[in-house]
Coordinates of C-alpha atoms and ligand atoms in Angstrom, one line a residue:
M24 CA -33.1 -14.8 -19.7
T25 CA -29.6 -14.1 -20.6
R26 CA -27.4 -12.7 -17.8
E27 CA -25.6 -9.4 -18.4
E28 CA -22.0 -9.3 -17.3
I29 CA -21.1 -6.1 -15.5
V30 CA -17.7 -4.3 -15.5
M31 CA -16.8 -2.0 -12.7
I32 CA -14.6 1.1 -13.2
C33 CA -13.0 1.7 -9.8
T34 CA -10.8 3.9 -7.8
S35 CA -8.8 3.0 -4.7
D36 CA -9.8 5.9 -2.6
L37 CA -8.6 7.9 0.4
A38 CA -9.9 5.2 2.7
G39 CA -8.0 2.5 0.7
Q40 CA -11.4 1.1 -0.4
V41 CA -12.0 0.1 -3.9
R42 CA -15.2 1.7 -5.0
G43 CA -16.6 2.5 -8.4
K44 CA -19.6 2.1 -10.8
G45 CA -20.5 -0.6 -13.3
F46 CA -21.8 -0.9 -16.8
P47 CA -23.0 -3.8 -19.0
A48 CA -20.0 -5.6 -20.6
C49 CA -21.5 -5.2 -24.0
D50 CA -20.9 -1.4 -23.8
H51 CA -17.2 -2.0 -23.1
A52 CA -15.7 -0.2 -26.2
E53 CA -17.8 2.9 -25.6
R54 CA -17.3 3.0 -21.8
M55 CA -13.5 2.5 -22.1
K56 CA -13.5 5.8 -24.1
K57 CA -16.0 7.9 -22.1
G58 CA -15.7 6.4 -18.6
I59 CA -18.4 6.8 -16.0
G60 CA -19.7 9.6 -13.7
W61 CA -18.3 10.1 -10.2
T62 CA -18.9 12.5 -7.3
P63 CA -16.3 14.5 -5.3
T64 CA -18.0 13.7 -1.9
N65 CA -17.4 9.9 -2.5
S66 CA -13.8 10.6 -1.5
M67 CA -15.1 11.4 2.0
I68 CA -16.8 8.0 2.6
T69 CA -14.7 6.5 5.4
A70 CA -13.8 2.8 5.7
L71 CA -16.5 2.6 8.4
G72 CA -19.3 3.9 6.1
A73 CA -20.0 7.3 7.5
I74 CA -19.2 10.3 5.4
A75 CA -16.7 12.8 6.7
P76 CA -17.5 16.6 6.4
S77 CA -17.2 17.2 2.7
P78 CA -15.9 20.4 1.2
W79 CA -18.1 19.6 -1.8
G80 CA -21.4 18.5 -0.3
P81 CA -23.8 17.5 -3.0
F82 CA -22.1 19.7 -5.6
G83 CA -19.9 18.8 -8.5
D84 CA -19.4 16.2 -11.1
L85 CA -16.3 14.2 -12.1
F86 CA -15.8 11.0 -14.1
L87 CA -13.7 7.9 -13.7
R88 CA -11.5 7.4 -16.8
P89 CA -10.5 3.7 -17.1
A90 CA -6.9 2.8 -17.6
P91 CA -7.2 -0.1 -20.1
E92 CA -3.9 -1.8 -18.9
T93 CA -5.5 -2.4 -15.5
E94 CA -8.4 -4.4 -16.6
V95 CA -9.0 -7.7 -14.7
R96 CA -11.4 -10.3 -15.7
V97 CA -11.5 -13.6 -13.8
E98 CA -14.3 -16.2 -13.8
L99 CA -14.0 -18.2 -10.6
D100 CA -16.8 -20.5 -11.7
E101 CA -19.4 -20.8 -14.5
T102 CA -22.4 -19.9 -12.4
G103 CA -21.2 -17.0 -10.3
A104 CA -20.6 -13.5 -11.6
A105 CA -17.3 -12.8 -13.2
T106 CA -14.9 -10.6 -11.3
H107 CA -14.4 -7.8 -13.9
F108 CA -13.0 -4.4 -13.0
V109 CA -10.7 -1.8 -14.4
M110 CA -9.0 0.9 -12.3
G111 CA -9.5 4.5 -13.3
D112 CA -8.3 8.1 -12.7
I113 CA -10.8 10.5 -11.3
C114 CA -11.0 13.4 -13.7
H115 CA -12.8 16.8 -14.1
L116 CA -15.4 16.7 -16.9
D117 CA -12.9 18.5 -19.2
G118 CA -10.5 15.6 -18.8
R119 CA -8.0 17.2 -16.4
D120 CA -6.9 15.1 -13.4
W121 CA -8.9 15.7 -10.3
E122 CA -6.5 17.0 -7.6
V123 CA -7.8 14.4 -5.0
C124 CA -7.4 11.3 -7.2
P125 CA -4.9 9.0 -5.5
R126 CA -3.8 7.4 -8.8
S127 CA -3.0 10.8 -10.3
F128 CA -1.1 11.7 -7.2
L129 CA 1.1 8.7 -7.7
R130 CA 1.5 9.6 -11.4
R131 CA 2.6 13.2 -10.4
A132 CA 5.3 11.8 -8.2
I133 CA 6.5 9.4 -10.9
Q134 CA 6.5 12.1 -13.5
A135 CA 8.5 14.5 -11.3
L136 CA 11.1 11.8 -10.6
A137 CA 11.4 11.2 -14.3
E138 CA 11.6 14.9 -15.3
R139 CA 13.9 16.1 -12.6
H140 CA 16.2 13.1 -12.2
G141 CA 15.7 10.9 -15.2
L142 CA 14.7 8.1 -12.8
G143 CA 12.0 5.4 -13.0
V144 CA 10.8 3.2 -10.2
K145 CA 10.0 -0.5 -10.0
A146 CA 7.9 -1.7 -7.0
A147 CA 6.1 -4.7 -5.6
F148 CA 3.7 -4.8 -2.7
E149 CA 4.0 -7.8 -0.3
H150 CA 0.8 -8.4 1.5
E151 CA -0.2 -10.3 4.7
F152 CA -3.8 -11.1 5.5
A153 CA -6.0 -13.4 7.5
Y154 CA -8.2 -16.1 5.9
S155 CA -11.4 -17.0 7.6
G156 CA -11.7 -20.5 6.1
V157 CA -9.0 -22.0 8.3
E158 CA -9.2 -22.9 12.0
E159 CA -7.0 -20.8 14.3
K160 CA -4.3 -23.0 15.8
T161 CA -1.2 -22.3 17.7
N162 CA 2.0 -23.5 16.1
A163 CA 0.6 -22.8 12.6
S164 CA 3.4 -20.4 11.6
Y165 CA 4.9 -21.4 8.3
A166 CA 3.5 -24.8 8.9
L167 CA 2.8 -27.2 6.0
D168 CA -0.3 -28.1 8.1
A169 CA -1.5 -24.5 7.9
F170 CA -1.0 -24.6 4.2
R171 CA -3.0 -27.9 3.9
R172 CA -5.8 -26.6 6.1
Q173 CA -6.6 -23.6 3.9
G174 CA -7.8 -26.1 1.3
A175 CA -8.4 -24.9 -2.2
F176 CA -8.1 -21.2 -1.3
A177 CA -4.4 -20.7 -2.3
E178 CA -4.7 -22.6 -5.6
T179 CA -7.9 -20.7 -6.5
Y180 CA -6.3 -17.4 -5.5
L181 CA -3.0 -17.9 -7.4
G182 CA -4.9 -19.2 -10.4
A183 CA -7.0 -16.0 -10.4
L184 CA -3.9 -13.8 -10.1
R185 CA -2.2 -15.6 -12.9
E186 CA -5.3 -15.2 -15.1
A187 CA -5.2 -11.5 -14.3
G188 CA -1.6 -11.3 -15.5
V189 CA 0.0 -10.8 -12.1
K190 CA 3.6 -12.2 -11.8
L191 CA 3.4 -14.9 -9.2
D192 CA 6.2 -15.2 -6.6
T193 CA 5.4 -16.9 -3.3
F194 CA 2.5 -17.8 -1.0
M195 CA 3.0 -18.9 2.6
P196 CA 1.4 -19.4 6.0
E197 CA 2.7 -16.5 8.1
Y198 CA 3.3 -16.1 11.8
G199 CA 0.0 -14.6 13.0
P200 CA -3.5 -16.0 13.6
R201 CA -4.9 -17.5 10.3
Q202 CA -2.3 -15.4 8.6
Y203 CA -1.0 -15.9 5.1
E204 CA 1.3 -13.9 2.9
I205 CA 1.5 -13.3 -0.9
T206 CA 4.4 -11.8 -2.8
V207 CA 4.4 -10.9 -6.5
G208 CA 7.0 -9.7 -9.0
P209 CA 7.9 -6.0 -9.5
D210 CA 6.1 -3.7 -12.0
E211 CA 7.1 -0.3 -13.3
G212 CA 5.6 2.9 -12.0
V213 CA 1.8 3.2 -11.5
K214 CA 1.3 -0.4 -12.5
A215 CA 2.9 -1.6 -9.2
A216 CA 0.0 0.0 -7.3
D217 CA -2.6 -1.3 -9.9
T218 CA -1.2 -4.8 -9.2
A219 CA -1.5 -4.3 -5.5
V220 CA -5.2 -3.6 -6.0
A221 CA -5.6 -6.8 -8.0
V222 CA -3.7 -8.7 -5.3
R223 CA -6.2 -7.5 -2.6
E224 CA -9.3 -7.8 -4.6
L225 CA -8.6 -11.3 -6.1
A226 CA -7.9 -12.6 -2.5
R227 CA -11.4 -11.3 -1.6
A228 CA -12.9 -12.9 -4.7
A229 CA -11.3 -16.3 -4.2
A230 CA -12.3 -16.4 -0.5
H231 CA -15.8 -15.3 -1.3
H232 CA -16.1 -18.0 -4.0
L233 CA -15.3 -20.6 -1.2
G234 CA -17.8 -19.1 1.2
H235 CA -15.1 -17.3 3.3
S236 CA -13.4 -13.9 3.5
V237 CA -10.0 -12.4 4.0
S238 CA -9.0 -9.4 6.1
F239 CA -6.0 -7.2 5.3
S240 CA -6.7 -5.1 8.3
P241 CA -3.5 -3.8 9.9
I242 CA -4.0 -5.8 13.1
L243 CA -6.7 -8.2 14.1
R244 CA -6.3 -7.8 17.9
P245 CA -4.0 -5.6 19.9
S246 CA -1.9 -8.6 21.2
A247 CA -1.4 -10.2 17.7
V248 CA 1.2 -9.5 15.1
G249 CA -0.1 -7.3 12.3
N250 CA -0.8 -7.7 8.6
G251 CA 1.9 -5.7 7.0
V252 CA 2.2 -4.3 3.5
H253 CA 5.9 -4.1 2.6
I254 CA 6.6 -2.0 -0.4
H255 CA 9.7 -3.3 -2.3
F256 CA 11.2 -0.7 -4.6
S257 CA 14.2 0.2 -6.7
L258 CA 15.2 3.0 -9.0
F259 CA 16.4 2.7 -12.6
D260 CA 17.9 5.1 -15.2
L261 CA 15.1 5.9 -17.7
K262 CA 17.6 6.4 -20.6
T263 CA 19.5 3.2 -20.2
G264 CA 17.0 1.1 -18.2
E265 CA 19.9 0.2 -15.9
P266 CA 19.3 -0.1 -12.1
V267 CA 21.0 2.7 -10.1
N268 CA 20.7 1.3 -6.5
H269 CA 23.9 -0.5 -5.9
D270 CA 27.5 0.6 -5.6
P271 CA 29.9 -1.9 -4.2
S272 CA 32.4 0.8 -3.1
H273 CA 29.9 2.5 -0.8
P274 CA 29.0 1.3 2.8
N275 CA 26.3 -1.4 2.7
G276 CA 26.3 -1.2 -1.1
L277 CA 24.1 2.0 -1.4
S278 CA 24.7 4.1 -4.5
K279 CA 24.8 7.8 -4.0
T280 CA 21.4 8.2 -5.7
A281 CA 19.8 5.5 -3.6
A282 CA 21.3 6.9 -0.4
C283 CA 19.9 10.4 -1.1
F284 CA 16.5 9.0 -2.1
L285 CA 16.3 6.9 1.1
G286 CA 17.6 9.9 3.1
G287 CA 14.5 11.8 2.0
M288 CA 12.2 8.9 2.8
L289 CA 13.7 8.5 6.3
A290 CA 13.8 12.2 7.1
K291 CA 10.1 12.6 6.2
M292 CA 8.8 9.2 7.3
D293 CA 7.0 10.5 10.3
T294 CA 5.3 13.3 8.3
Y295 CA 3.9 11.1 5.5
L296 CA 3.2 8.0 7.7
A297 CA -0.6 8.7 7.6
F298 CA -0.5 8.1 3.9
T299 CA 1.0 4.6 4.3
A300 CA -0.6 3.4 7.6
S301 CA -3.9 5.2 7.4
S302 CA -6.3 3.7 10.0
P303 CA -6.8 4.5 13.7
I304 CA -5.4 1.0 14.5
S305 CA -2.4 1.2 12.2
C306 CA 0.0 2.4 14.9
L307 CA -0.9 -0.6 17.2
R308 CA 1.1 -2.6 14.6
L309 CA 3.9 -0.2 14.4
T310 CA 5.4 -1.0 17.7
P311 CA 8.8 -2.7 18.6
N312 CA 9.1 -6.5 18.7
R313 CA 6.4 -7.1 16.2
W314 CA 8.6 -7.3 13.1
S315 CA 6.9 -4.3 11.6
A316 CA 8.5 -0.8 11.9
A317 CA 8.5 1.6 14.8
Y318 CA 11.3 4.0 13.8
N319 CA 12.6 5.9 10.7
N320 CA 15.7 3.7 10.6
L321 CA 17.4 2.1 7.7
G322 CA 18.2 -1.6 8.5
Y323 CA 20.6 -3.9 6.8
R324 CA 18.5 -7.1 6.6
D325 CA 16.7 -5.9 9.7
R326 CA 13.0 -7.0 9.8
E327 CA 12.0 -4.2 12.2
A328 CA 13.5 -1.3 10.3
G329 CA 11.4 1.4 8.7
I330 CA 13.3 0.7 5.5
R331 CA 15.2 -2.5 5.0
I332 CA 18.0 -3.3 2.5
C333 CA 16.8 -6.6 1.2
P334 CA 19.1 -9.6 0.7
V335 CA 20.3 -10.7 -2.7
F336 CA 20.7 -14.5 -2.8
D337 CA 22.7 -14.7 -6.1
A338 CA 25.8 -12.4 -5.7
S339 CA 26.3 -12.4 -9.5
K340 CA 22.9 -10.6 -9.8
I341 CA 23.5 -8.0 -7.1
R342 CA 23.4 -5.0 -9.4
E343 CA 20.0 -6.0 -10.9
Q344 CA 18.4 -7.3 -7.7
F345 CA 19.7 -5.0 -5.0
H346 CA 16.6 -3.2 -3.6
F347 CA 14.8 -1.8 -0.6
E348 CA 11.6 -2.5 1.4
Y349 CA 9.5 0.1 3.1
R350 CA 7.8 -1.6 6.0
A351 CA 5.6 1.0 7.7
A352 CA 2.7 0.5 5.3
D353 CA -0.6 -1.5 5.7
A354 CA -3.6 -2.1 3.6
S355 CA -5.7 0.7 5.2
A356 CA -3.7 2.9 2.8
S357 CA -4.5 3.1 -0.9
P358 CA -1.5 1.6 -2.6
Y359 CA -1.5 4.7 -4.9
L360 CA -1.2 7.1 -1.9
A361 CA 1.4 4.9 -0.1
L362 CA 3.7 4.6 -3.1
G363 CA 3.1 8.2 -4.1
A364 CA 4.0 9.4 -0.6
I365 CA 7.3 7.5 -0.3
L366 CA 8.3 8.6 -3.8
A367 CA 7.4 12.2 -3.0
A368 CA 9.7 12.0 0.0
G369 CA 12.5 10.3 -1.9
L370 CA 12.2 12.9 -4.6
W371 CA 12.4 15.7 -2.0
G372 CA 15.6 14.0 -0.8
L373 CA 17.1 14.1 -4.3
D374 CA 15.9 17.7 -4.9
T375 CA 17.4 19.0 -1.7
G376 CA 20.5 16.8 -1.6
V377 CA 19.8 15.6 1.9
D378 CA 22.5 13.6 3.8
G379 CA 22.7 10.1 2.4
A380 CA 20.9 7.4 4.4
K381 CA 23.1 5.3 6.7
V382 CA 22.3 2.0 8.2
F383 CA 21.5 2.1 11.9
D384 CA 23.0 -0.7 13.9
G385 CA 20.8 -2.4 16.4
A386 CA 17.2 -2.0 17.6
P387 CA 16.5 1.7 18.2
Q388 CA 14.4 1.0 21.3
N389 CA 17.5 -0.2 23.1
F390 CA 19.3 3.1 22.8
D391 CA 18.9 6.4 24.7
L392 CA 17.4 9.5 23.0
G393 CA 20.8 11.2 22.7
H394 CA 22.2 8.3 20.6
L395 CA 19.1 8.2 18.5
D396 CA 19.1 12.0 18.0
A397 CA 22.7 11.9 16.9
H398 CA 21.8 9.4 14.2
G399 CA 18.6 11.2 13.1
I400 CA 16.4 8.3 14.4
R401 CA 12.9 9.2 15.6
R402 CA 10.0 7.1 16.9
L403 CA 7.2 7.0 14.4
P404 CA 3.9 8.7 15.5
L405 CA 2.2 6.6 18.2
T406 CA -1.3 7.5 16.9
L407 CA -3.0 8.4 13.6
S408 CA -3.9 11.7 15.1
E409 CA -0.3 12.5 15.8
A410 CA 0.7 11.4 12.3
L411 CA -2.0 13.7 10.8
D412 CA -0.7 16.6 12.9
R413 CA 2.8 16.0 11.5
L414 CA 1.5 15.8 8.0
E415 CA -0.3 19.0 8.4
A416 CA 2.7 20.8 9.9
D417 CA 5.2 19.9 7.2
S418 CA 4.9 21.5 3.8
D419 CA 7.9 20.1 2.0
L420 CA 6.0 17.5 0.1
D421 CA 3.0 19.8 -0.6
A422 CA 4.0 20.6 -4.2
I423 CA 3.5 17.0 -5.2
I424 CA 0.7 16.1 -2.8
G425 CA -1.3 19.2 -3.5
S426 CA -3.2 21.2 -0.9
T427 CA -6.7 19.9 -1.9
L428 CA -5.7 16.3 -1.6
K429 CA -3.9 16.9 1.7
Q430 CA -6.7 18.8 3.3
A431 CA -9.4 16.3 2.1
F432 CA -7.3 13.4 3.5
I433 CA -6.7 15.1 6.9
T434 CA -10.4 16.0 7.3
H435 CA -11.5 12.5 6.3
K436 CA -9.1 10.8 8.7
R437 CA -9.7 13.1 11.6
F438 CA -13.4 12.4 11.3
E439 CA -12.7 8.6 11.2
I440 CA -10.7 9.0 14.4
E441 CA -13.8 10.6 16.0
L442 CA -16.0 7.8 14.9
T443 CA -14.0 5.3 16.9
A444 CA -12.9 7.5 19.7
E445 CA -15.2 5.8 22.3
L446 CA -14.1 2.3 21.4
S447 CA -11.4 0.2 23.1
D448 CA -8.5 -1.0 21.0
E449 CA -10.1 -4.5 20.9
E450 CA -13.4 -3.1 19.6
R451 CA -11.6 -0.9 17.1
C452 CA -9.7 -3.9 15.8
E453 CA -13.1 -5.7 15.4
R454 CA -14.5 -2.9 13.4
Y455 CA -11.5 -2.7 11.1
R456 CA -11.3 -6.4 10.5
D457 CA -14.6 -6.1 8.6
A458 CA -13.6 -2.8 6.9
Y459 CA -10.4 -4.2 5.2
Ligands
LIG25 N1 3.8 -9.2 10.2 C1 4.9 -8.3 10.1 C2 4.3 -6.9 9.8 O1 3.4 -6.5 10.4 C3 5.9 -8.7 9.0 C4 6.6 -10.0 9.2 C5 7.6 -10.3 8.1 O2 7.2 -10.7 7.0 O3 8.7 -9.9 8.2 O4 4.9 -6.1 9.1
MG26 MG1 5.6 -11.5 6.2

């Protein structure tokens, strides 16, 4: 018998799950042209398995159109199956983008930014996760010992990432229980989110290969620090390729364009939060004193700000390297939806010419409401349910998001909240540890 290698064409869906369909690798050329069938109701499969009430039921046909530049093929050993997948867009049968496809949503936001403002975006997703193959110990944070005890995982994982063409940056033991962090170099546009999918999936593949697993769940237990996804991003002029983020003559180095873009992101942060922190446990992580993000504040090198201005170590490279980090994201969100949402809000800021973002000094929780109000600072939603209500109530980003995607997402997520309504926070964390 000769084994048949299988290639999966996948989407990272409303639940932030990577799902798709496979074909024999020998049909590669043909399938890369024609794709593979898909079903609208698949978008309503929650991270916990049950299907939310679907507007489509058993009706309708779509297809997944593979994007060749996203193909990943890594052989972790000679006897196991190759990890071979390619990300795709969900399309109508006539080839038009399907309104609910997260990857097309991100592309819509990127196209609008290009057409209306001549701007492109570079982004990199920084991920934290827990690895099961290491014993939990206190005092493991950043410890060389915690690096040693994870054995061959990191080398296997980074080898797989390199083979997949991902730009390696850092790997480290993080603060939380069994927690590690991976950072990678920036990519342009949609590719940044494609890379985020590879970063998550290859961590799973490397851990699986060693008989273990990883969890990117936002928080593993209510008392722990969370697993953040920090989205690093910067803008550049599409004509010249030059970065447009830094201006030494402005406070904190923000250019006018960047200040306006960030102003939009901050003003709308509570309304699109559900797209970046999408699970019923996400808000447990987004609380003060956890080094995540609890307010819509802009911080200068502040690791609890909603958006942080990142440090540049080499002052001579400040123009190229000056960039920002959105911290209120986690891996329960599809990277396409998360990046698409923050770009849609930044775009709204540029379109409407909102007040430029200003750095907020200090930790918001230490100030009274009057002071916060005067600075436009608001606590982010305390629950997913509240985040969905705010998303529903605000229509300013609807032109980019689209009403079909927005309604499907809200219905999906409200159903998921119901599924876990009877559970305690501890039990909810347990469920999500396995889901992500
Ligand atoms: N674990 C923190 C979070 O949930 C981030 C810690 C850090 O890397 O600054 O976002
Ligand atoms: Mg970290």
